[in-house]
Coordinates of C-alpha atoms in Angstrom, one line a residue:
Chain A
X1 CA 111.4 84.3 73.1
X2 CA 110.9 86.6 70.5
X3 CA 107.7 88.4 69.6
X4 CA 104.7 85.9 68.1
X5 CA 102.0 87.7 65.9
X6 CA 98.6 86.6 65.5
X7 CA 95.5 87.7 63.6
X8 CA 92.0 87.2 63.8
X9 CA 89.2 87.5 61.5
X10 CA 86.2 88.4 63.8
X11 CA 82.8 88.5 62.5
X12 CA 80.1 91.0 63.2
X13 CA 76.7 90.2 64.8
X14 CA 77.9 86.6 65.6
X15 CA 77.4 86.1 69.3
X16 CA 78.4 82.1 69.4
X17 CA 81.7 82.7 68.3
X18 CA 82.2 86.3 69.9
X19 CA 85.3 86.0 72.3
X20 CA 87.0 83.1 69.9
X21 CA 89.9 85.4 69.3
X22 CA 90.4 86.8 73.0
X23 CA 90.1 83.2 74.3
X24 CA 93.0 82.4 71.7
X25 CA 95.1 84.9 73.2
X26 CA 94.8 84.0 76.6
X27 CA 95.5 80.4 76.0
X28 CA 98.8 81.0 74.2
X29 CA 99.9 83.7 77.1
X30 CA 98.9 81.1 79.6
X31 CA 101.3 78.5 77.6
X32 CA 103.9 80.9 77.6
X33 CA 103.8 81.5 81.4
X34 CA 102.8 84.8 82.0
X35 CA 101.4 85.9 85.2
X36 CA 97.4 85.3 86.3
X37 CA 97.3 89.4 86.5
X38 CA 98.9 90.1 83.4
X39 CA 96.6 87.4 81.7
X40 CA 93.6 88.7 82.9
X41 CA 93.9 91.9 82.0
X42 CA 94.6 91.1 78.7
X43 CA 91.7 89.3 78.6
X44 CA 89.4 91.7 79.9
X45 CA 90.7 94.0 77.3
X46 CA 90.5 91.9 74.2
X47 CA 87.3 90.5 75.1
X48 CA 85.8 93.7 75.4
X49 CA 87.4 95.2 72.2
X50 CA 86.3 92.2 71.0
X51 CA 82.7 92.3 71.8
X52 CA 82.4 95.9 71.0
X53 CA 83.7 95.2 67.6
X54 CA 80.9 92.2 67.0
X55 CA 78.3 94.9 68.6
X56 CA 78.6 97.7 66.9
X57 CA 81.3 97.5 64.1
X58 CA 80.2 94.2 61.8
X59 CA 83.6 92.4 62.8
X60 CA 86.8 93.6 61.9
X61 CA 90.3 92.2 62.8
X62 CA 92.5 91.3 65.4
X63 CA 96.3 91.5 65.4
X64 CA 98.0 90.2 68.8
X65 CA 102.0 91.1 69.1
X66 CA 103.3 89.0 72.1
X67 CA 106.6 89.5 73.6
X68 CA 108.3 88.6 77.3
X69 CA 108.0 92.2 77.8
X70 CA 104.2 93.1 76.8
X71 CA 101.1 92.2 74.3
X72 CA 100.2 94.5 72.0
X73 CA 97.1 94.6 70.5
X74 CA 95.4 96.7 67.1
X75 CA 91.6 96.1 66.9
X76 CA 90.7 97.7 63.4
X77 CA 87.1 97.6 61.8
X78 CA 85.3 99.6 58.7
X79 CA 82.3 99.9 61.3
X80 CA 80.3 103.5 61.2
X81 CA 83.2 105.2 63.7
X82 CA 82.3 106.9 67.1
X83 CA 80.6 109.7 66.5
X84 CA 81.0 111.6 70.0
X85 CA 84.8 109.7 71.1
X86 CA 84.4 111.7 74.5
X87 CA 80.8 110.9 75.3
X88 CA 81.6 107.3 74.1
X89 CA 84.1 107.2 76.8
X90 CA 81.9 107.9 79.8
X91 CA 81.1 105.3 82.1
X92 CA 77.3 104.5 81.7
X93 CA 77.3 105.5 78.1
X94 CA 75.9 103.4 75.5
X95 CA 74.3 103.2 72.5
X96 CA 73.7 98.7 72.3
X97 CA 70.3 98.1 71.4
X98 CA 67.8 96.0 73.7
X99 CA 69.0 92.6 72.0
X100 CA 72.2 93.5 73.0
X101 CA 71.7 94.0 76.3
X102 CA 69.4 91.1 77.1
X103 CA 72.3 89.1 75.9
X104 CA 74.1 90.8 79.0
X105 CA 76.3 93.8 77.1
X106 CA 75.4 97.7 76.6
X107 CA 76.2 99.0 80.4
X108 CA 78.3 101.2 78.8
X109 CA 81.4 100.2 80.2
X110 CA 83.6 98.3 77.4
X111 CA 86.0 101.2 76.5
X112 CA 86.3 102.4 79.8
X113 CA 87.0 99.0 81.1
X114 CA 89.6 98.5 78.3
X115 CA 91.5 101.7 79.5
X116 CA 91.2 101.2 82.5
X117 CA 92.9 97.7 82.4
X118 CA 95.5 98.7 79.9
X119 CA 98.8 100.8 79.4
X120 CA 98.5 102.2 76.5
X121 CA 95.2 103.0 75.2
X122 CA 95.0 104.7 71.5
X123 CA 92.0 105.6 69.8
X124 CA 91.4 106.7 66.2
X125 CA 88.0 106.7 64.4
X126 CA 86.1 108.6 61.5
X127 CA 82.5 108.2 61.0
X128 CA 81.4 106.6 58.0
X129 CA 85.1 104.8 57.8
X130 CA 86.1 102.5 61.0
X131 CA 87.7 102.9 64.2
X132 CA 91.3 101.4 65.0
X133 CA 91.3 100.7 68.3
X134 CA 95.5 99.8 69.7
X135 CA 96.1 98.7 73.5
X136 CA 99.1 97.5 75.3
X137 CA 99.7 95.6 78.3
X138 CA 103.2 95.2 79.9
X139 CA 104.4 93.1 81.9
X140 CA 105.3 94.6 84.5
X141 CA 102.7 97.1 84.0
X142 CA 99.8 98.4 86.0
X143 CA 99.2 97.0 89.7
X144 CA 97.4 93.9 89.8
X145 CA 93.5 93.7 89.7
Chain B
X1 CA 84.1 75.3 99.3
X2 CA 83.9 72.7 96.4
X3 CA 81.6 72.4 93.5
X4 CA 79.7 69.3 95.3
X5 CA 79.4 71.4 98.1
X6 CA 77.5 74.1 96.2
X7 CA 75.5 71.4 94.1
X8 CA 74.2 70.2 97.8
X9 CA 73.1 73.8 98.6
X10 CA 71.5 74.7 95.6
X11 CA 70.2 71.1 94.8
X12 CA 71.4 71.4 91.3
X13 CA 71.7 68.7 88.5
X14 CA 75.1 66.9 88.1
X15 CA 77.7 69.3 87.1
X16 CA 78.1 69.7 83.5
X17 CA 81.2 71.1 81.5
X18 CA 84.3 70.6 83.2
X19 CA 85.2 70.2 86.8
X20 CA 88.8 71.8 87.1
X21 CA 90.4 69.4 89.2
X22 CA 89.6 69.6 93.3
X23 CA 89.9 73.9 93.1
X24 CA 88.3 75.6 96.4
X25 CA 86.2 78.4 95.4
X26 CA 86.5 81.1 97.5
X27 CA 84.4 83.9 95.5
X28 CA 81.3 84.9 93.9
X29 CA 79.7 87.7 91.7
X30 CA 75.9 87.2 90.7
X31 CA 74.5 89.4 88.1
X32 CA 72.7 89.2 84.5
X33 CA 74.9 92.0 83.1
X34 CA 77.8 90.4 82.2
X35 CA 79.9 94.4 81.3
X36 CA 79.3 94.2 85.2
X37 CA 81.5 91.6 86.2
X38 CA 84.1 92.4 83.2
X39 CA 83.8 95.7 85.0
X40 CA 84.4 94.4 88.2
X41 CA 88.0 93.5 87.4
X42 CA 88.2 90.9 89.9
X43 CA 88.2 87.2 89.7
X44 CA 84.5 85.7 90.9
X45 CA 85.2 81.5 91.6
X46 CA 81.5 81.6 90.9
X47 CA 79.1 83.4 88.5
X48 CA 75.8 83.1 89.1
X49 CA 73.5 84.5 86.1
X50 CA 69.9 84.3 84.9
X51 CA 71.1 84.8 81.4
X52 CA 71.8 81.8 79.1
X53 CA 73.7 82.3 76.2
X54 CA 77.5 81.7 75.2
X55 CA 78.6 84.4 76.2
X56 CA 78.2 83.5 79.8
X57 CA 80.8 80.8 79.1
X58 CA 83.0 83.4 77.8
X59 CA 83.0 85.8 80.3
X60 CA 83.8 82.9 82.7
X61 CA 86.5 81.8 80.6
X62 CA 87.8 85.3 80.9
X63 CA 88.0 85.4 84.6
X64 CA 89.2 82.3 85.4
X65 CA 85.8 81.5 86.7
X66 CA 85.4 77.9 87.5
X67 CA 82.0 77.1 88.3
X68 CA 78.4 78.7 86.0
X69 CA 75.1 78.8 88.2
X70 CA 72.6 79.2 85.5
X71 CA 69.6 80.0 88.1
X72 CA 65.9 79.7 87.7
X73 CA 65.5 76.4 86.6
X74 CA 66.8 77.6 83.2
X75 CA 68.7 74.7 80.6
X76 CA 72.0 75.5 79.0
X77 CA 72.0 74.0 75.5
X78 CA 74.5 71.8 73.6
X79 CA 76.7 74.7 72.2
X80 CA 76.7 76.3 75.7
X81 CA 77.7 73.2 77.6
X82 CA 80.4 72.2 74.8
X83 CA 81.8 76.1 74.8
X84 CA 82.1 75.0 78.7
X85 CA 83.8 72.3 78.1
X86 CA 86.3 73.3 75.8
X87 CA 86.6 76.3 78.0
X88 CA 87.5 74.2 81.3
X89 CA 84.4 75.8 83.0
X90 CA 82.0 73.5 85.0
X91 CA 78.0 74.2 84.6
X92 CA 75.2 73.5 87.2
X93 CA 71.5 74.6 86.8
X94 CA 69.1 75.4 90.4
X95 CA 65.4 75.9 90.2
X96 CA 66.2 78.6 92.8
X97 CA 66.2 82.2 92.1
X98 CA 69.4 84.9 92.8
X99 CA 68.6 86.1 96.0
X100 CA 68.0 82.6 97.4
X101 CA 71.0 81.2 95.6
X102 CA 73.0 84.3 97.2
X103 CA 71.7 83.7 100.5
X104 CA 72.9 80.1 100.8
X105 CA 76.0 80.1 99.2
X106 CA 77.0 83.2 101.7
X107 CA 75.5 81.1 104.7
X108 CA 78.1 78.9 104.2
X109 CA 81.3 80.8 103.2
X110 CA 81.4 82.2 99.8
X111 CA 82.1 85.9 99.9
X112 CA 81.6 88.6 97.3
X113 CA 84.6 88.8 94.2
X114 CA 86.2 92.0 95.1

């Protein structure tokens, strides 16, 4: 197999079709036979990403690299940026609104989840111009959850 | 444990969604923050929520989760119960509340989604 690339328009406040992309993913890595650990850490990672980009960014987009050996994924938005990356990064910390969180989000825990369930975990945002957020999951990566 | 075994204990409606195949369910997370079970890295057989809204449906899908309690006597609507569908998650609705719903489903085997 060689690597398949797929991108996603996500858009922002839209709470029906929040997880459309990361539910797209998962489906294609469970057609191409990847292992129920492997699979569900991707999708606990994209899904998060995910959400946090319909939360707090206004949408953005989605770009999945799959290979036999890991999937690679780039989460970019023109959001307002993390102010505070480090505080942002504490467990607990969040800035969701009420609505948010009645719909069952804002504990605070999406990009520490994502790291946590993830290889490589790069950052890079700027108030006022977006956050890129880029994760990779291998294989034969972290032990299974 | 099946899904008509859990039906019997909670007295819920018919199951709704999509029953995936005969599947035993072993485990279950309840909770009406959903960054908790995502957090929770494990795979629950069974969420039970209070909340009702897609993204219940989601999270399940995530998971592998096979079976949605919505508890509390609350109704999923169309879009929820067609997300389920399409998601291969099954859906049943009890008038009981969390700590009730807890309380059986342990009685009778299910244990906690580690």
């Amino acid at each position: 197999m060689t690597a398949i690339t797929r991108t996603y328009q996500v858009p922002g406040n839209d709470f029906a079709r929040a997880g459309e992309a990361s539910g797209h993913i998962k489906r294609i890595l469970k057609e191409l036979g990847f292992s129920p650990e492997m699979i569900r850490r991707v999708a606990i990672t994209t899904y998060e990403a995910e959400i946090n980009m319909v939360i707090h960014a206004g949408g953005g987009t989605v770009t999945a690299t799959i290979s036999p050996q890991a999937v690679a994924v780039v989460f970019e938005d023109h959001g307002p940026g993390i102010p505070d990356l480090e505080l942002a990064m504490q467990a607990g910390w969040s800035t969701a609104p009420q609505n948010i969180r009645d719909l069952g989000f804002g504990a605070g825990m999406g990009l520490p989840n994502i790291q946590k369930y993830s290889d490589v975990f790069e950052i890079k945002t700027a108030v006022g111009q977006g956050t890129t957020l880029s994760v990779t999951i291998f294989a034969e990566g972290k032990e299974p959850i | 444990m099946k899904i008509a075994e859990i039906a019997t204990l909670l007295e819920t409606g018919a199951p709704l969604g999509r029953i995936q195949g005969d599947r035993d369910l072993t485990t279950a997370y309840a909770g009406d923050m959903l960054s908790d079970v995502l957090a929770l890295g494990g795979q629950p057989d069974v969420l039970l929520t209070g909340l009702v809204n897609p993204q219940v449906i989601r999270t399940a899908e995530m998971l592998d989760t096979a079976c949605v309690v919505f508890l509390r006597g609350k109704a999923p609507t169309e879009q929820i119960l067609s997300l389920a569908e399409s998601c291969g998650v099954c859906v049943l609705t009890t008038g009981k509340e969390m700590y009730e719903a807890c309380g059986l489903l342990y009685g009778a085997g299910l244990r906690p989604a580690q």
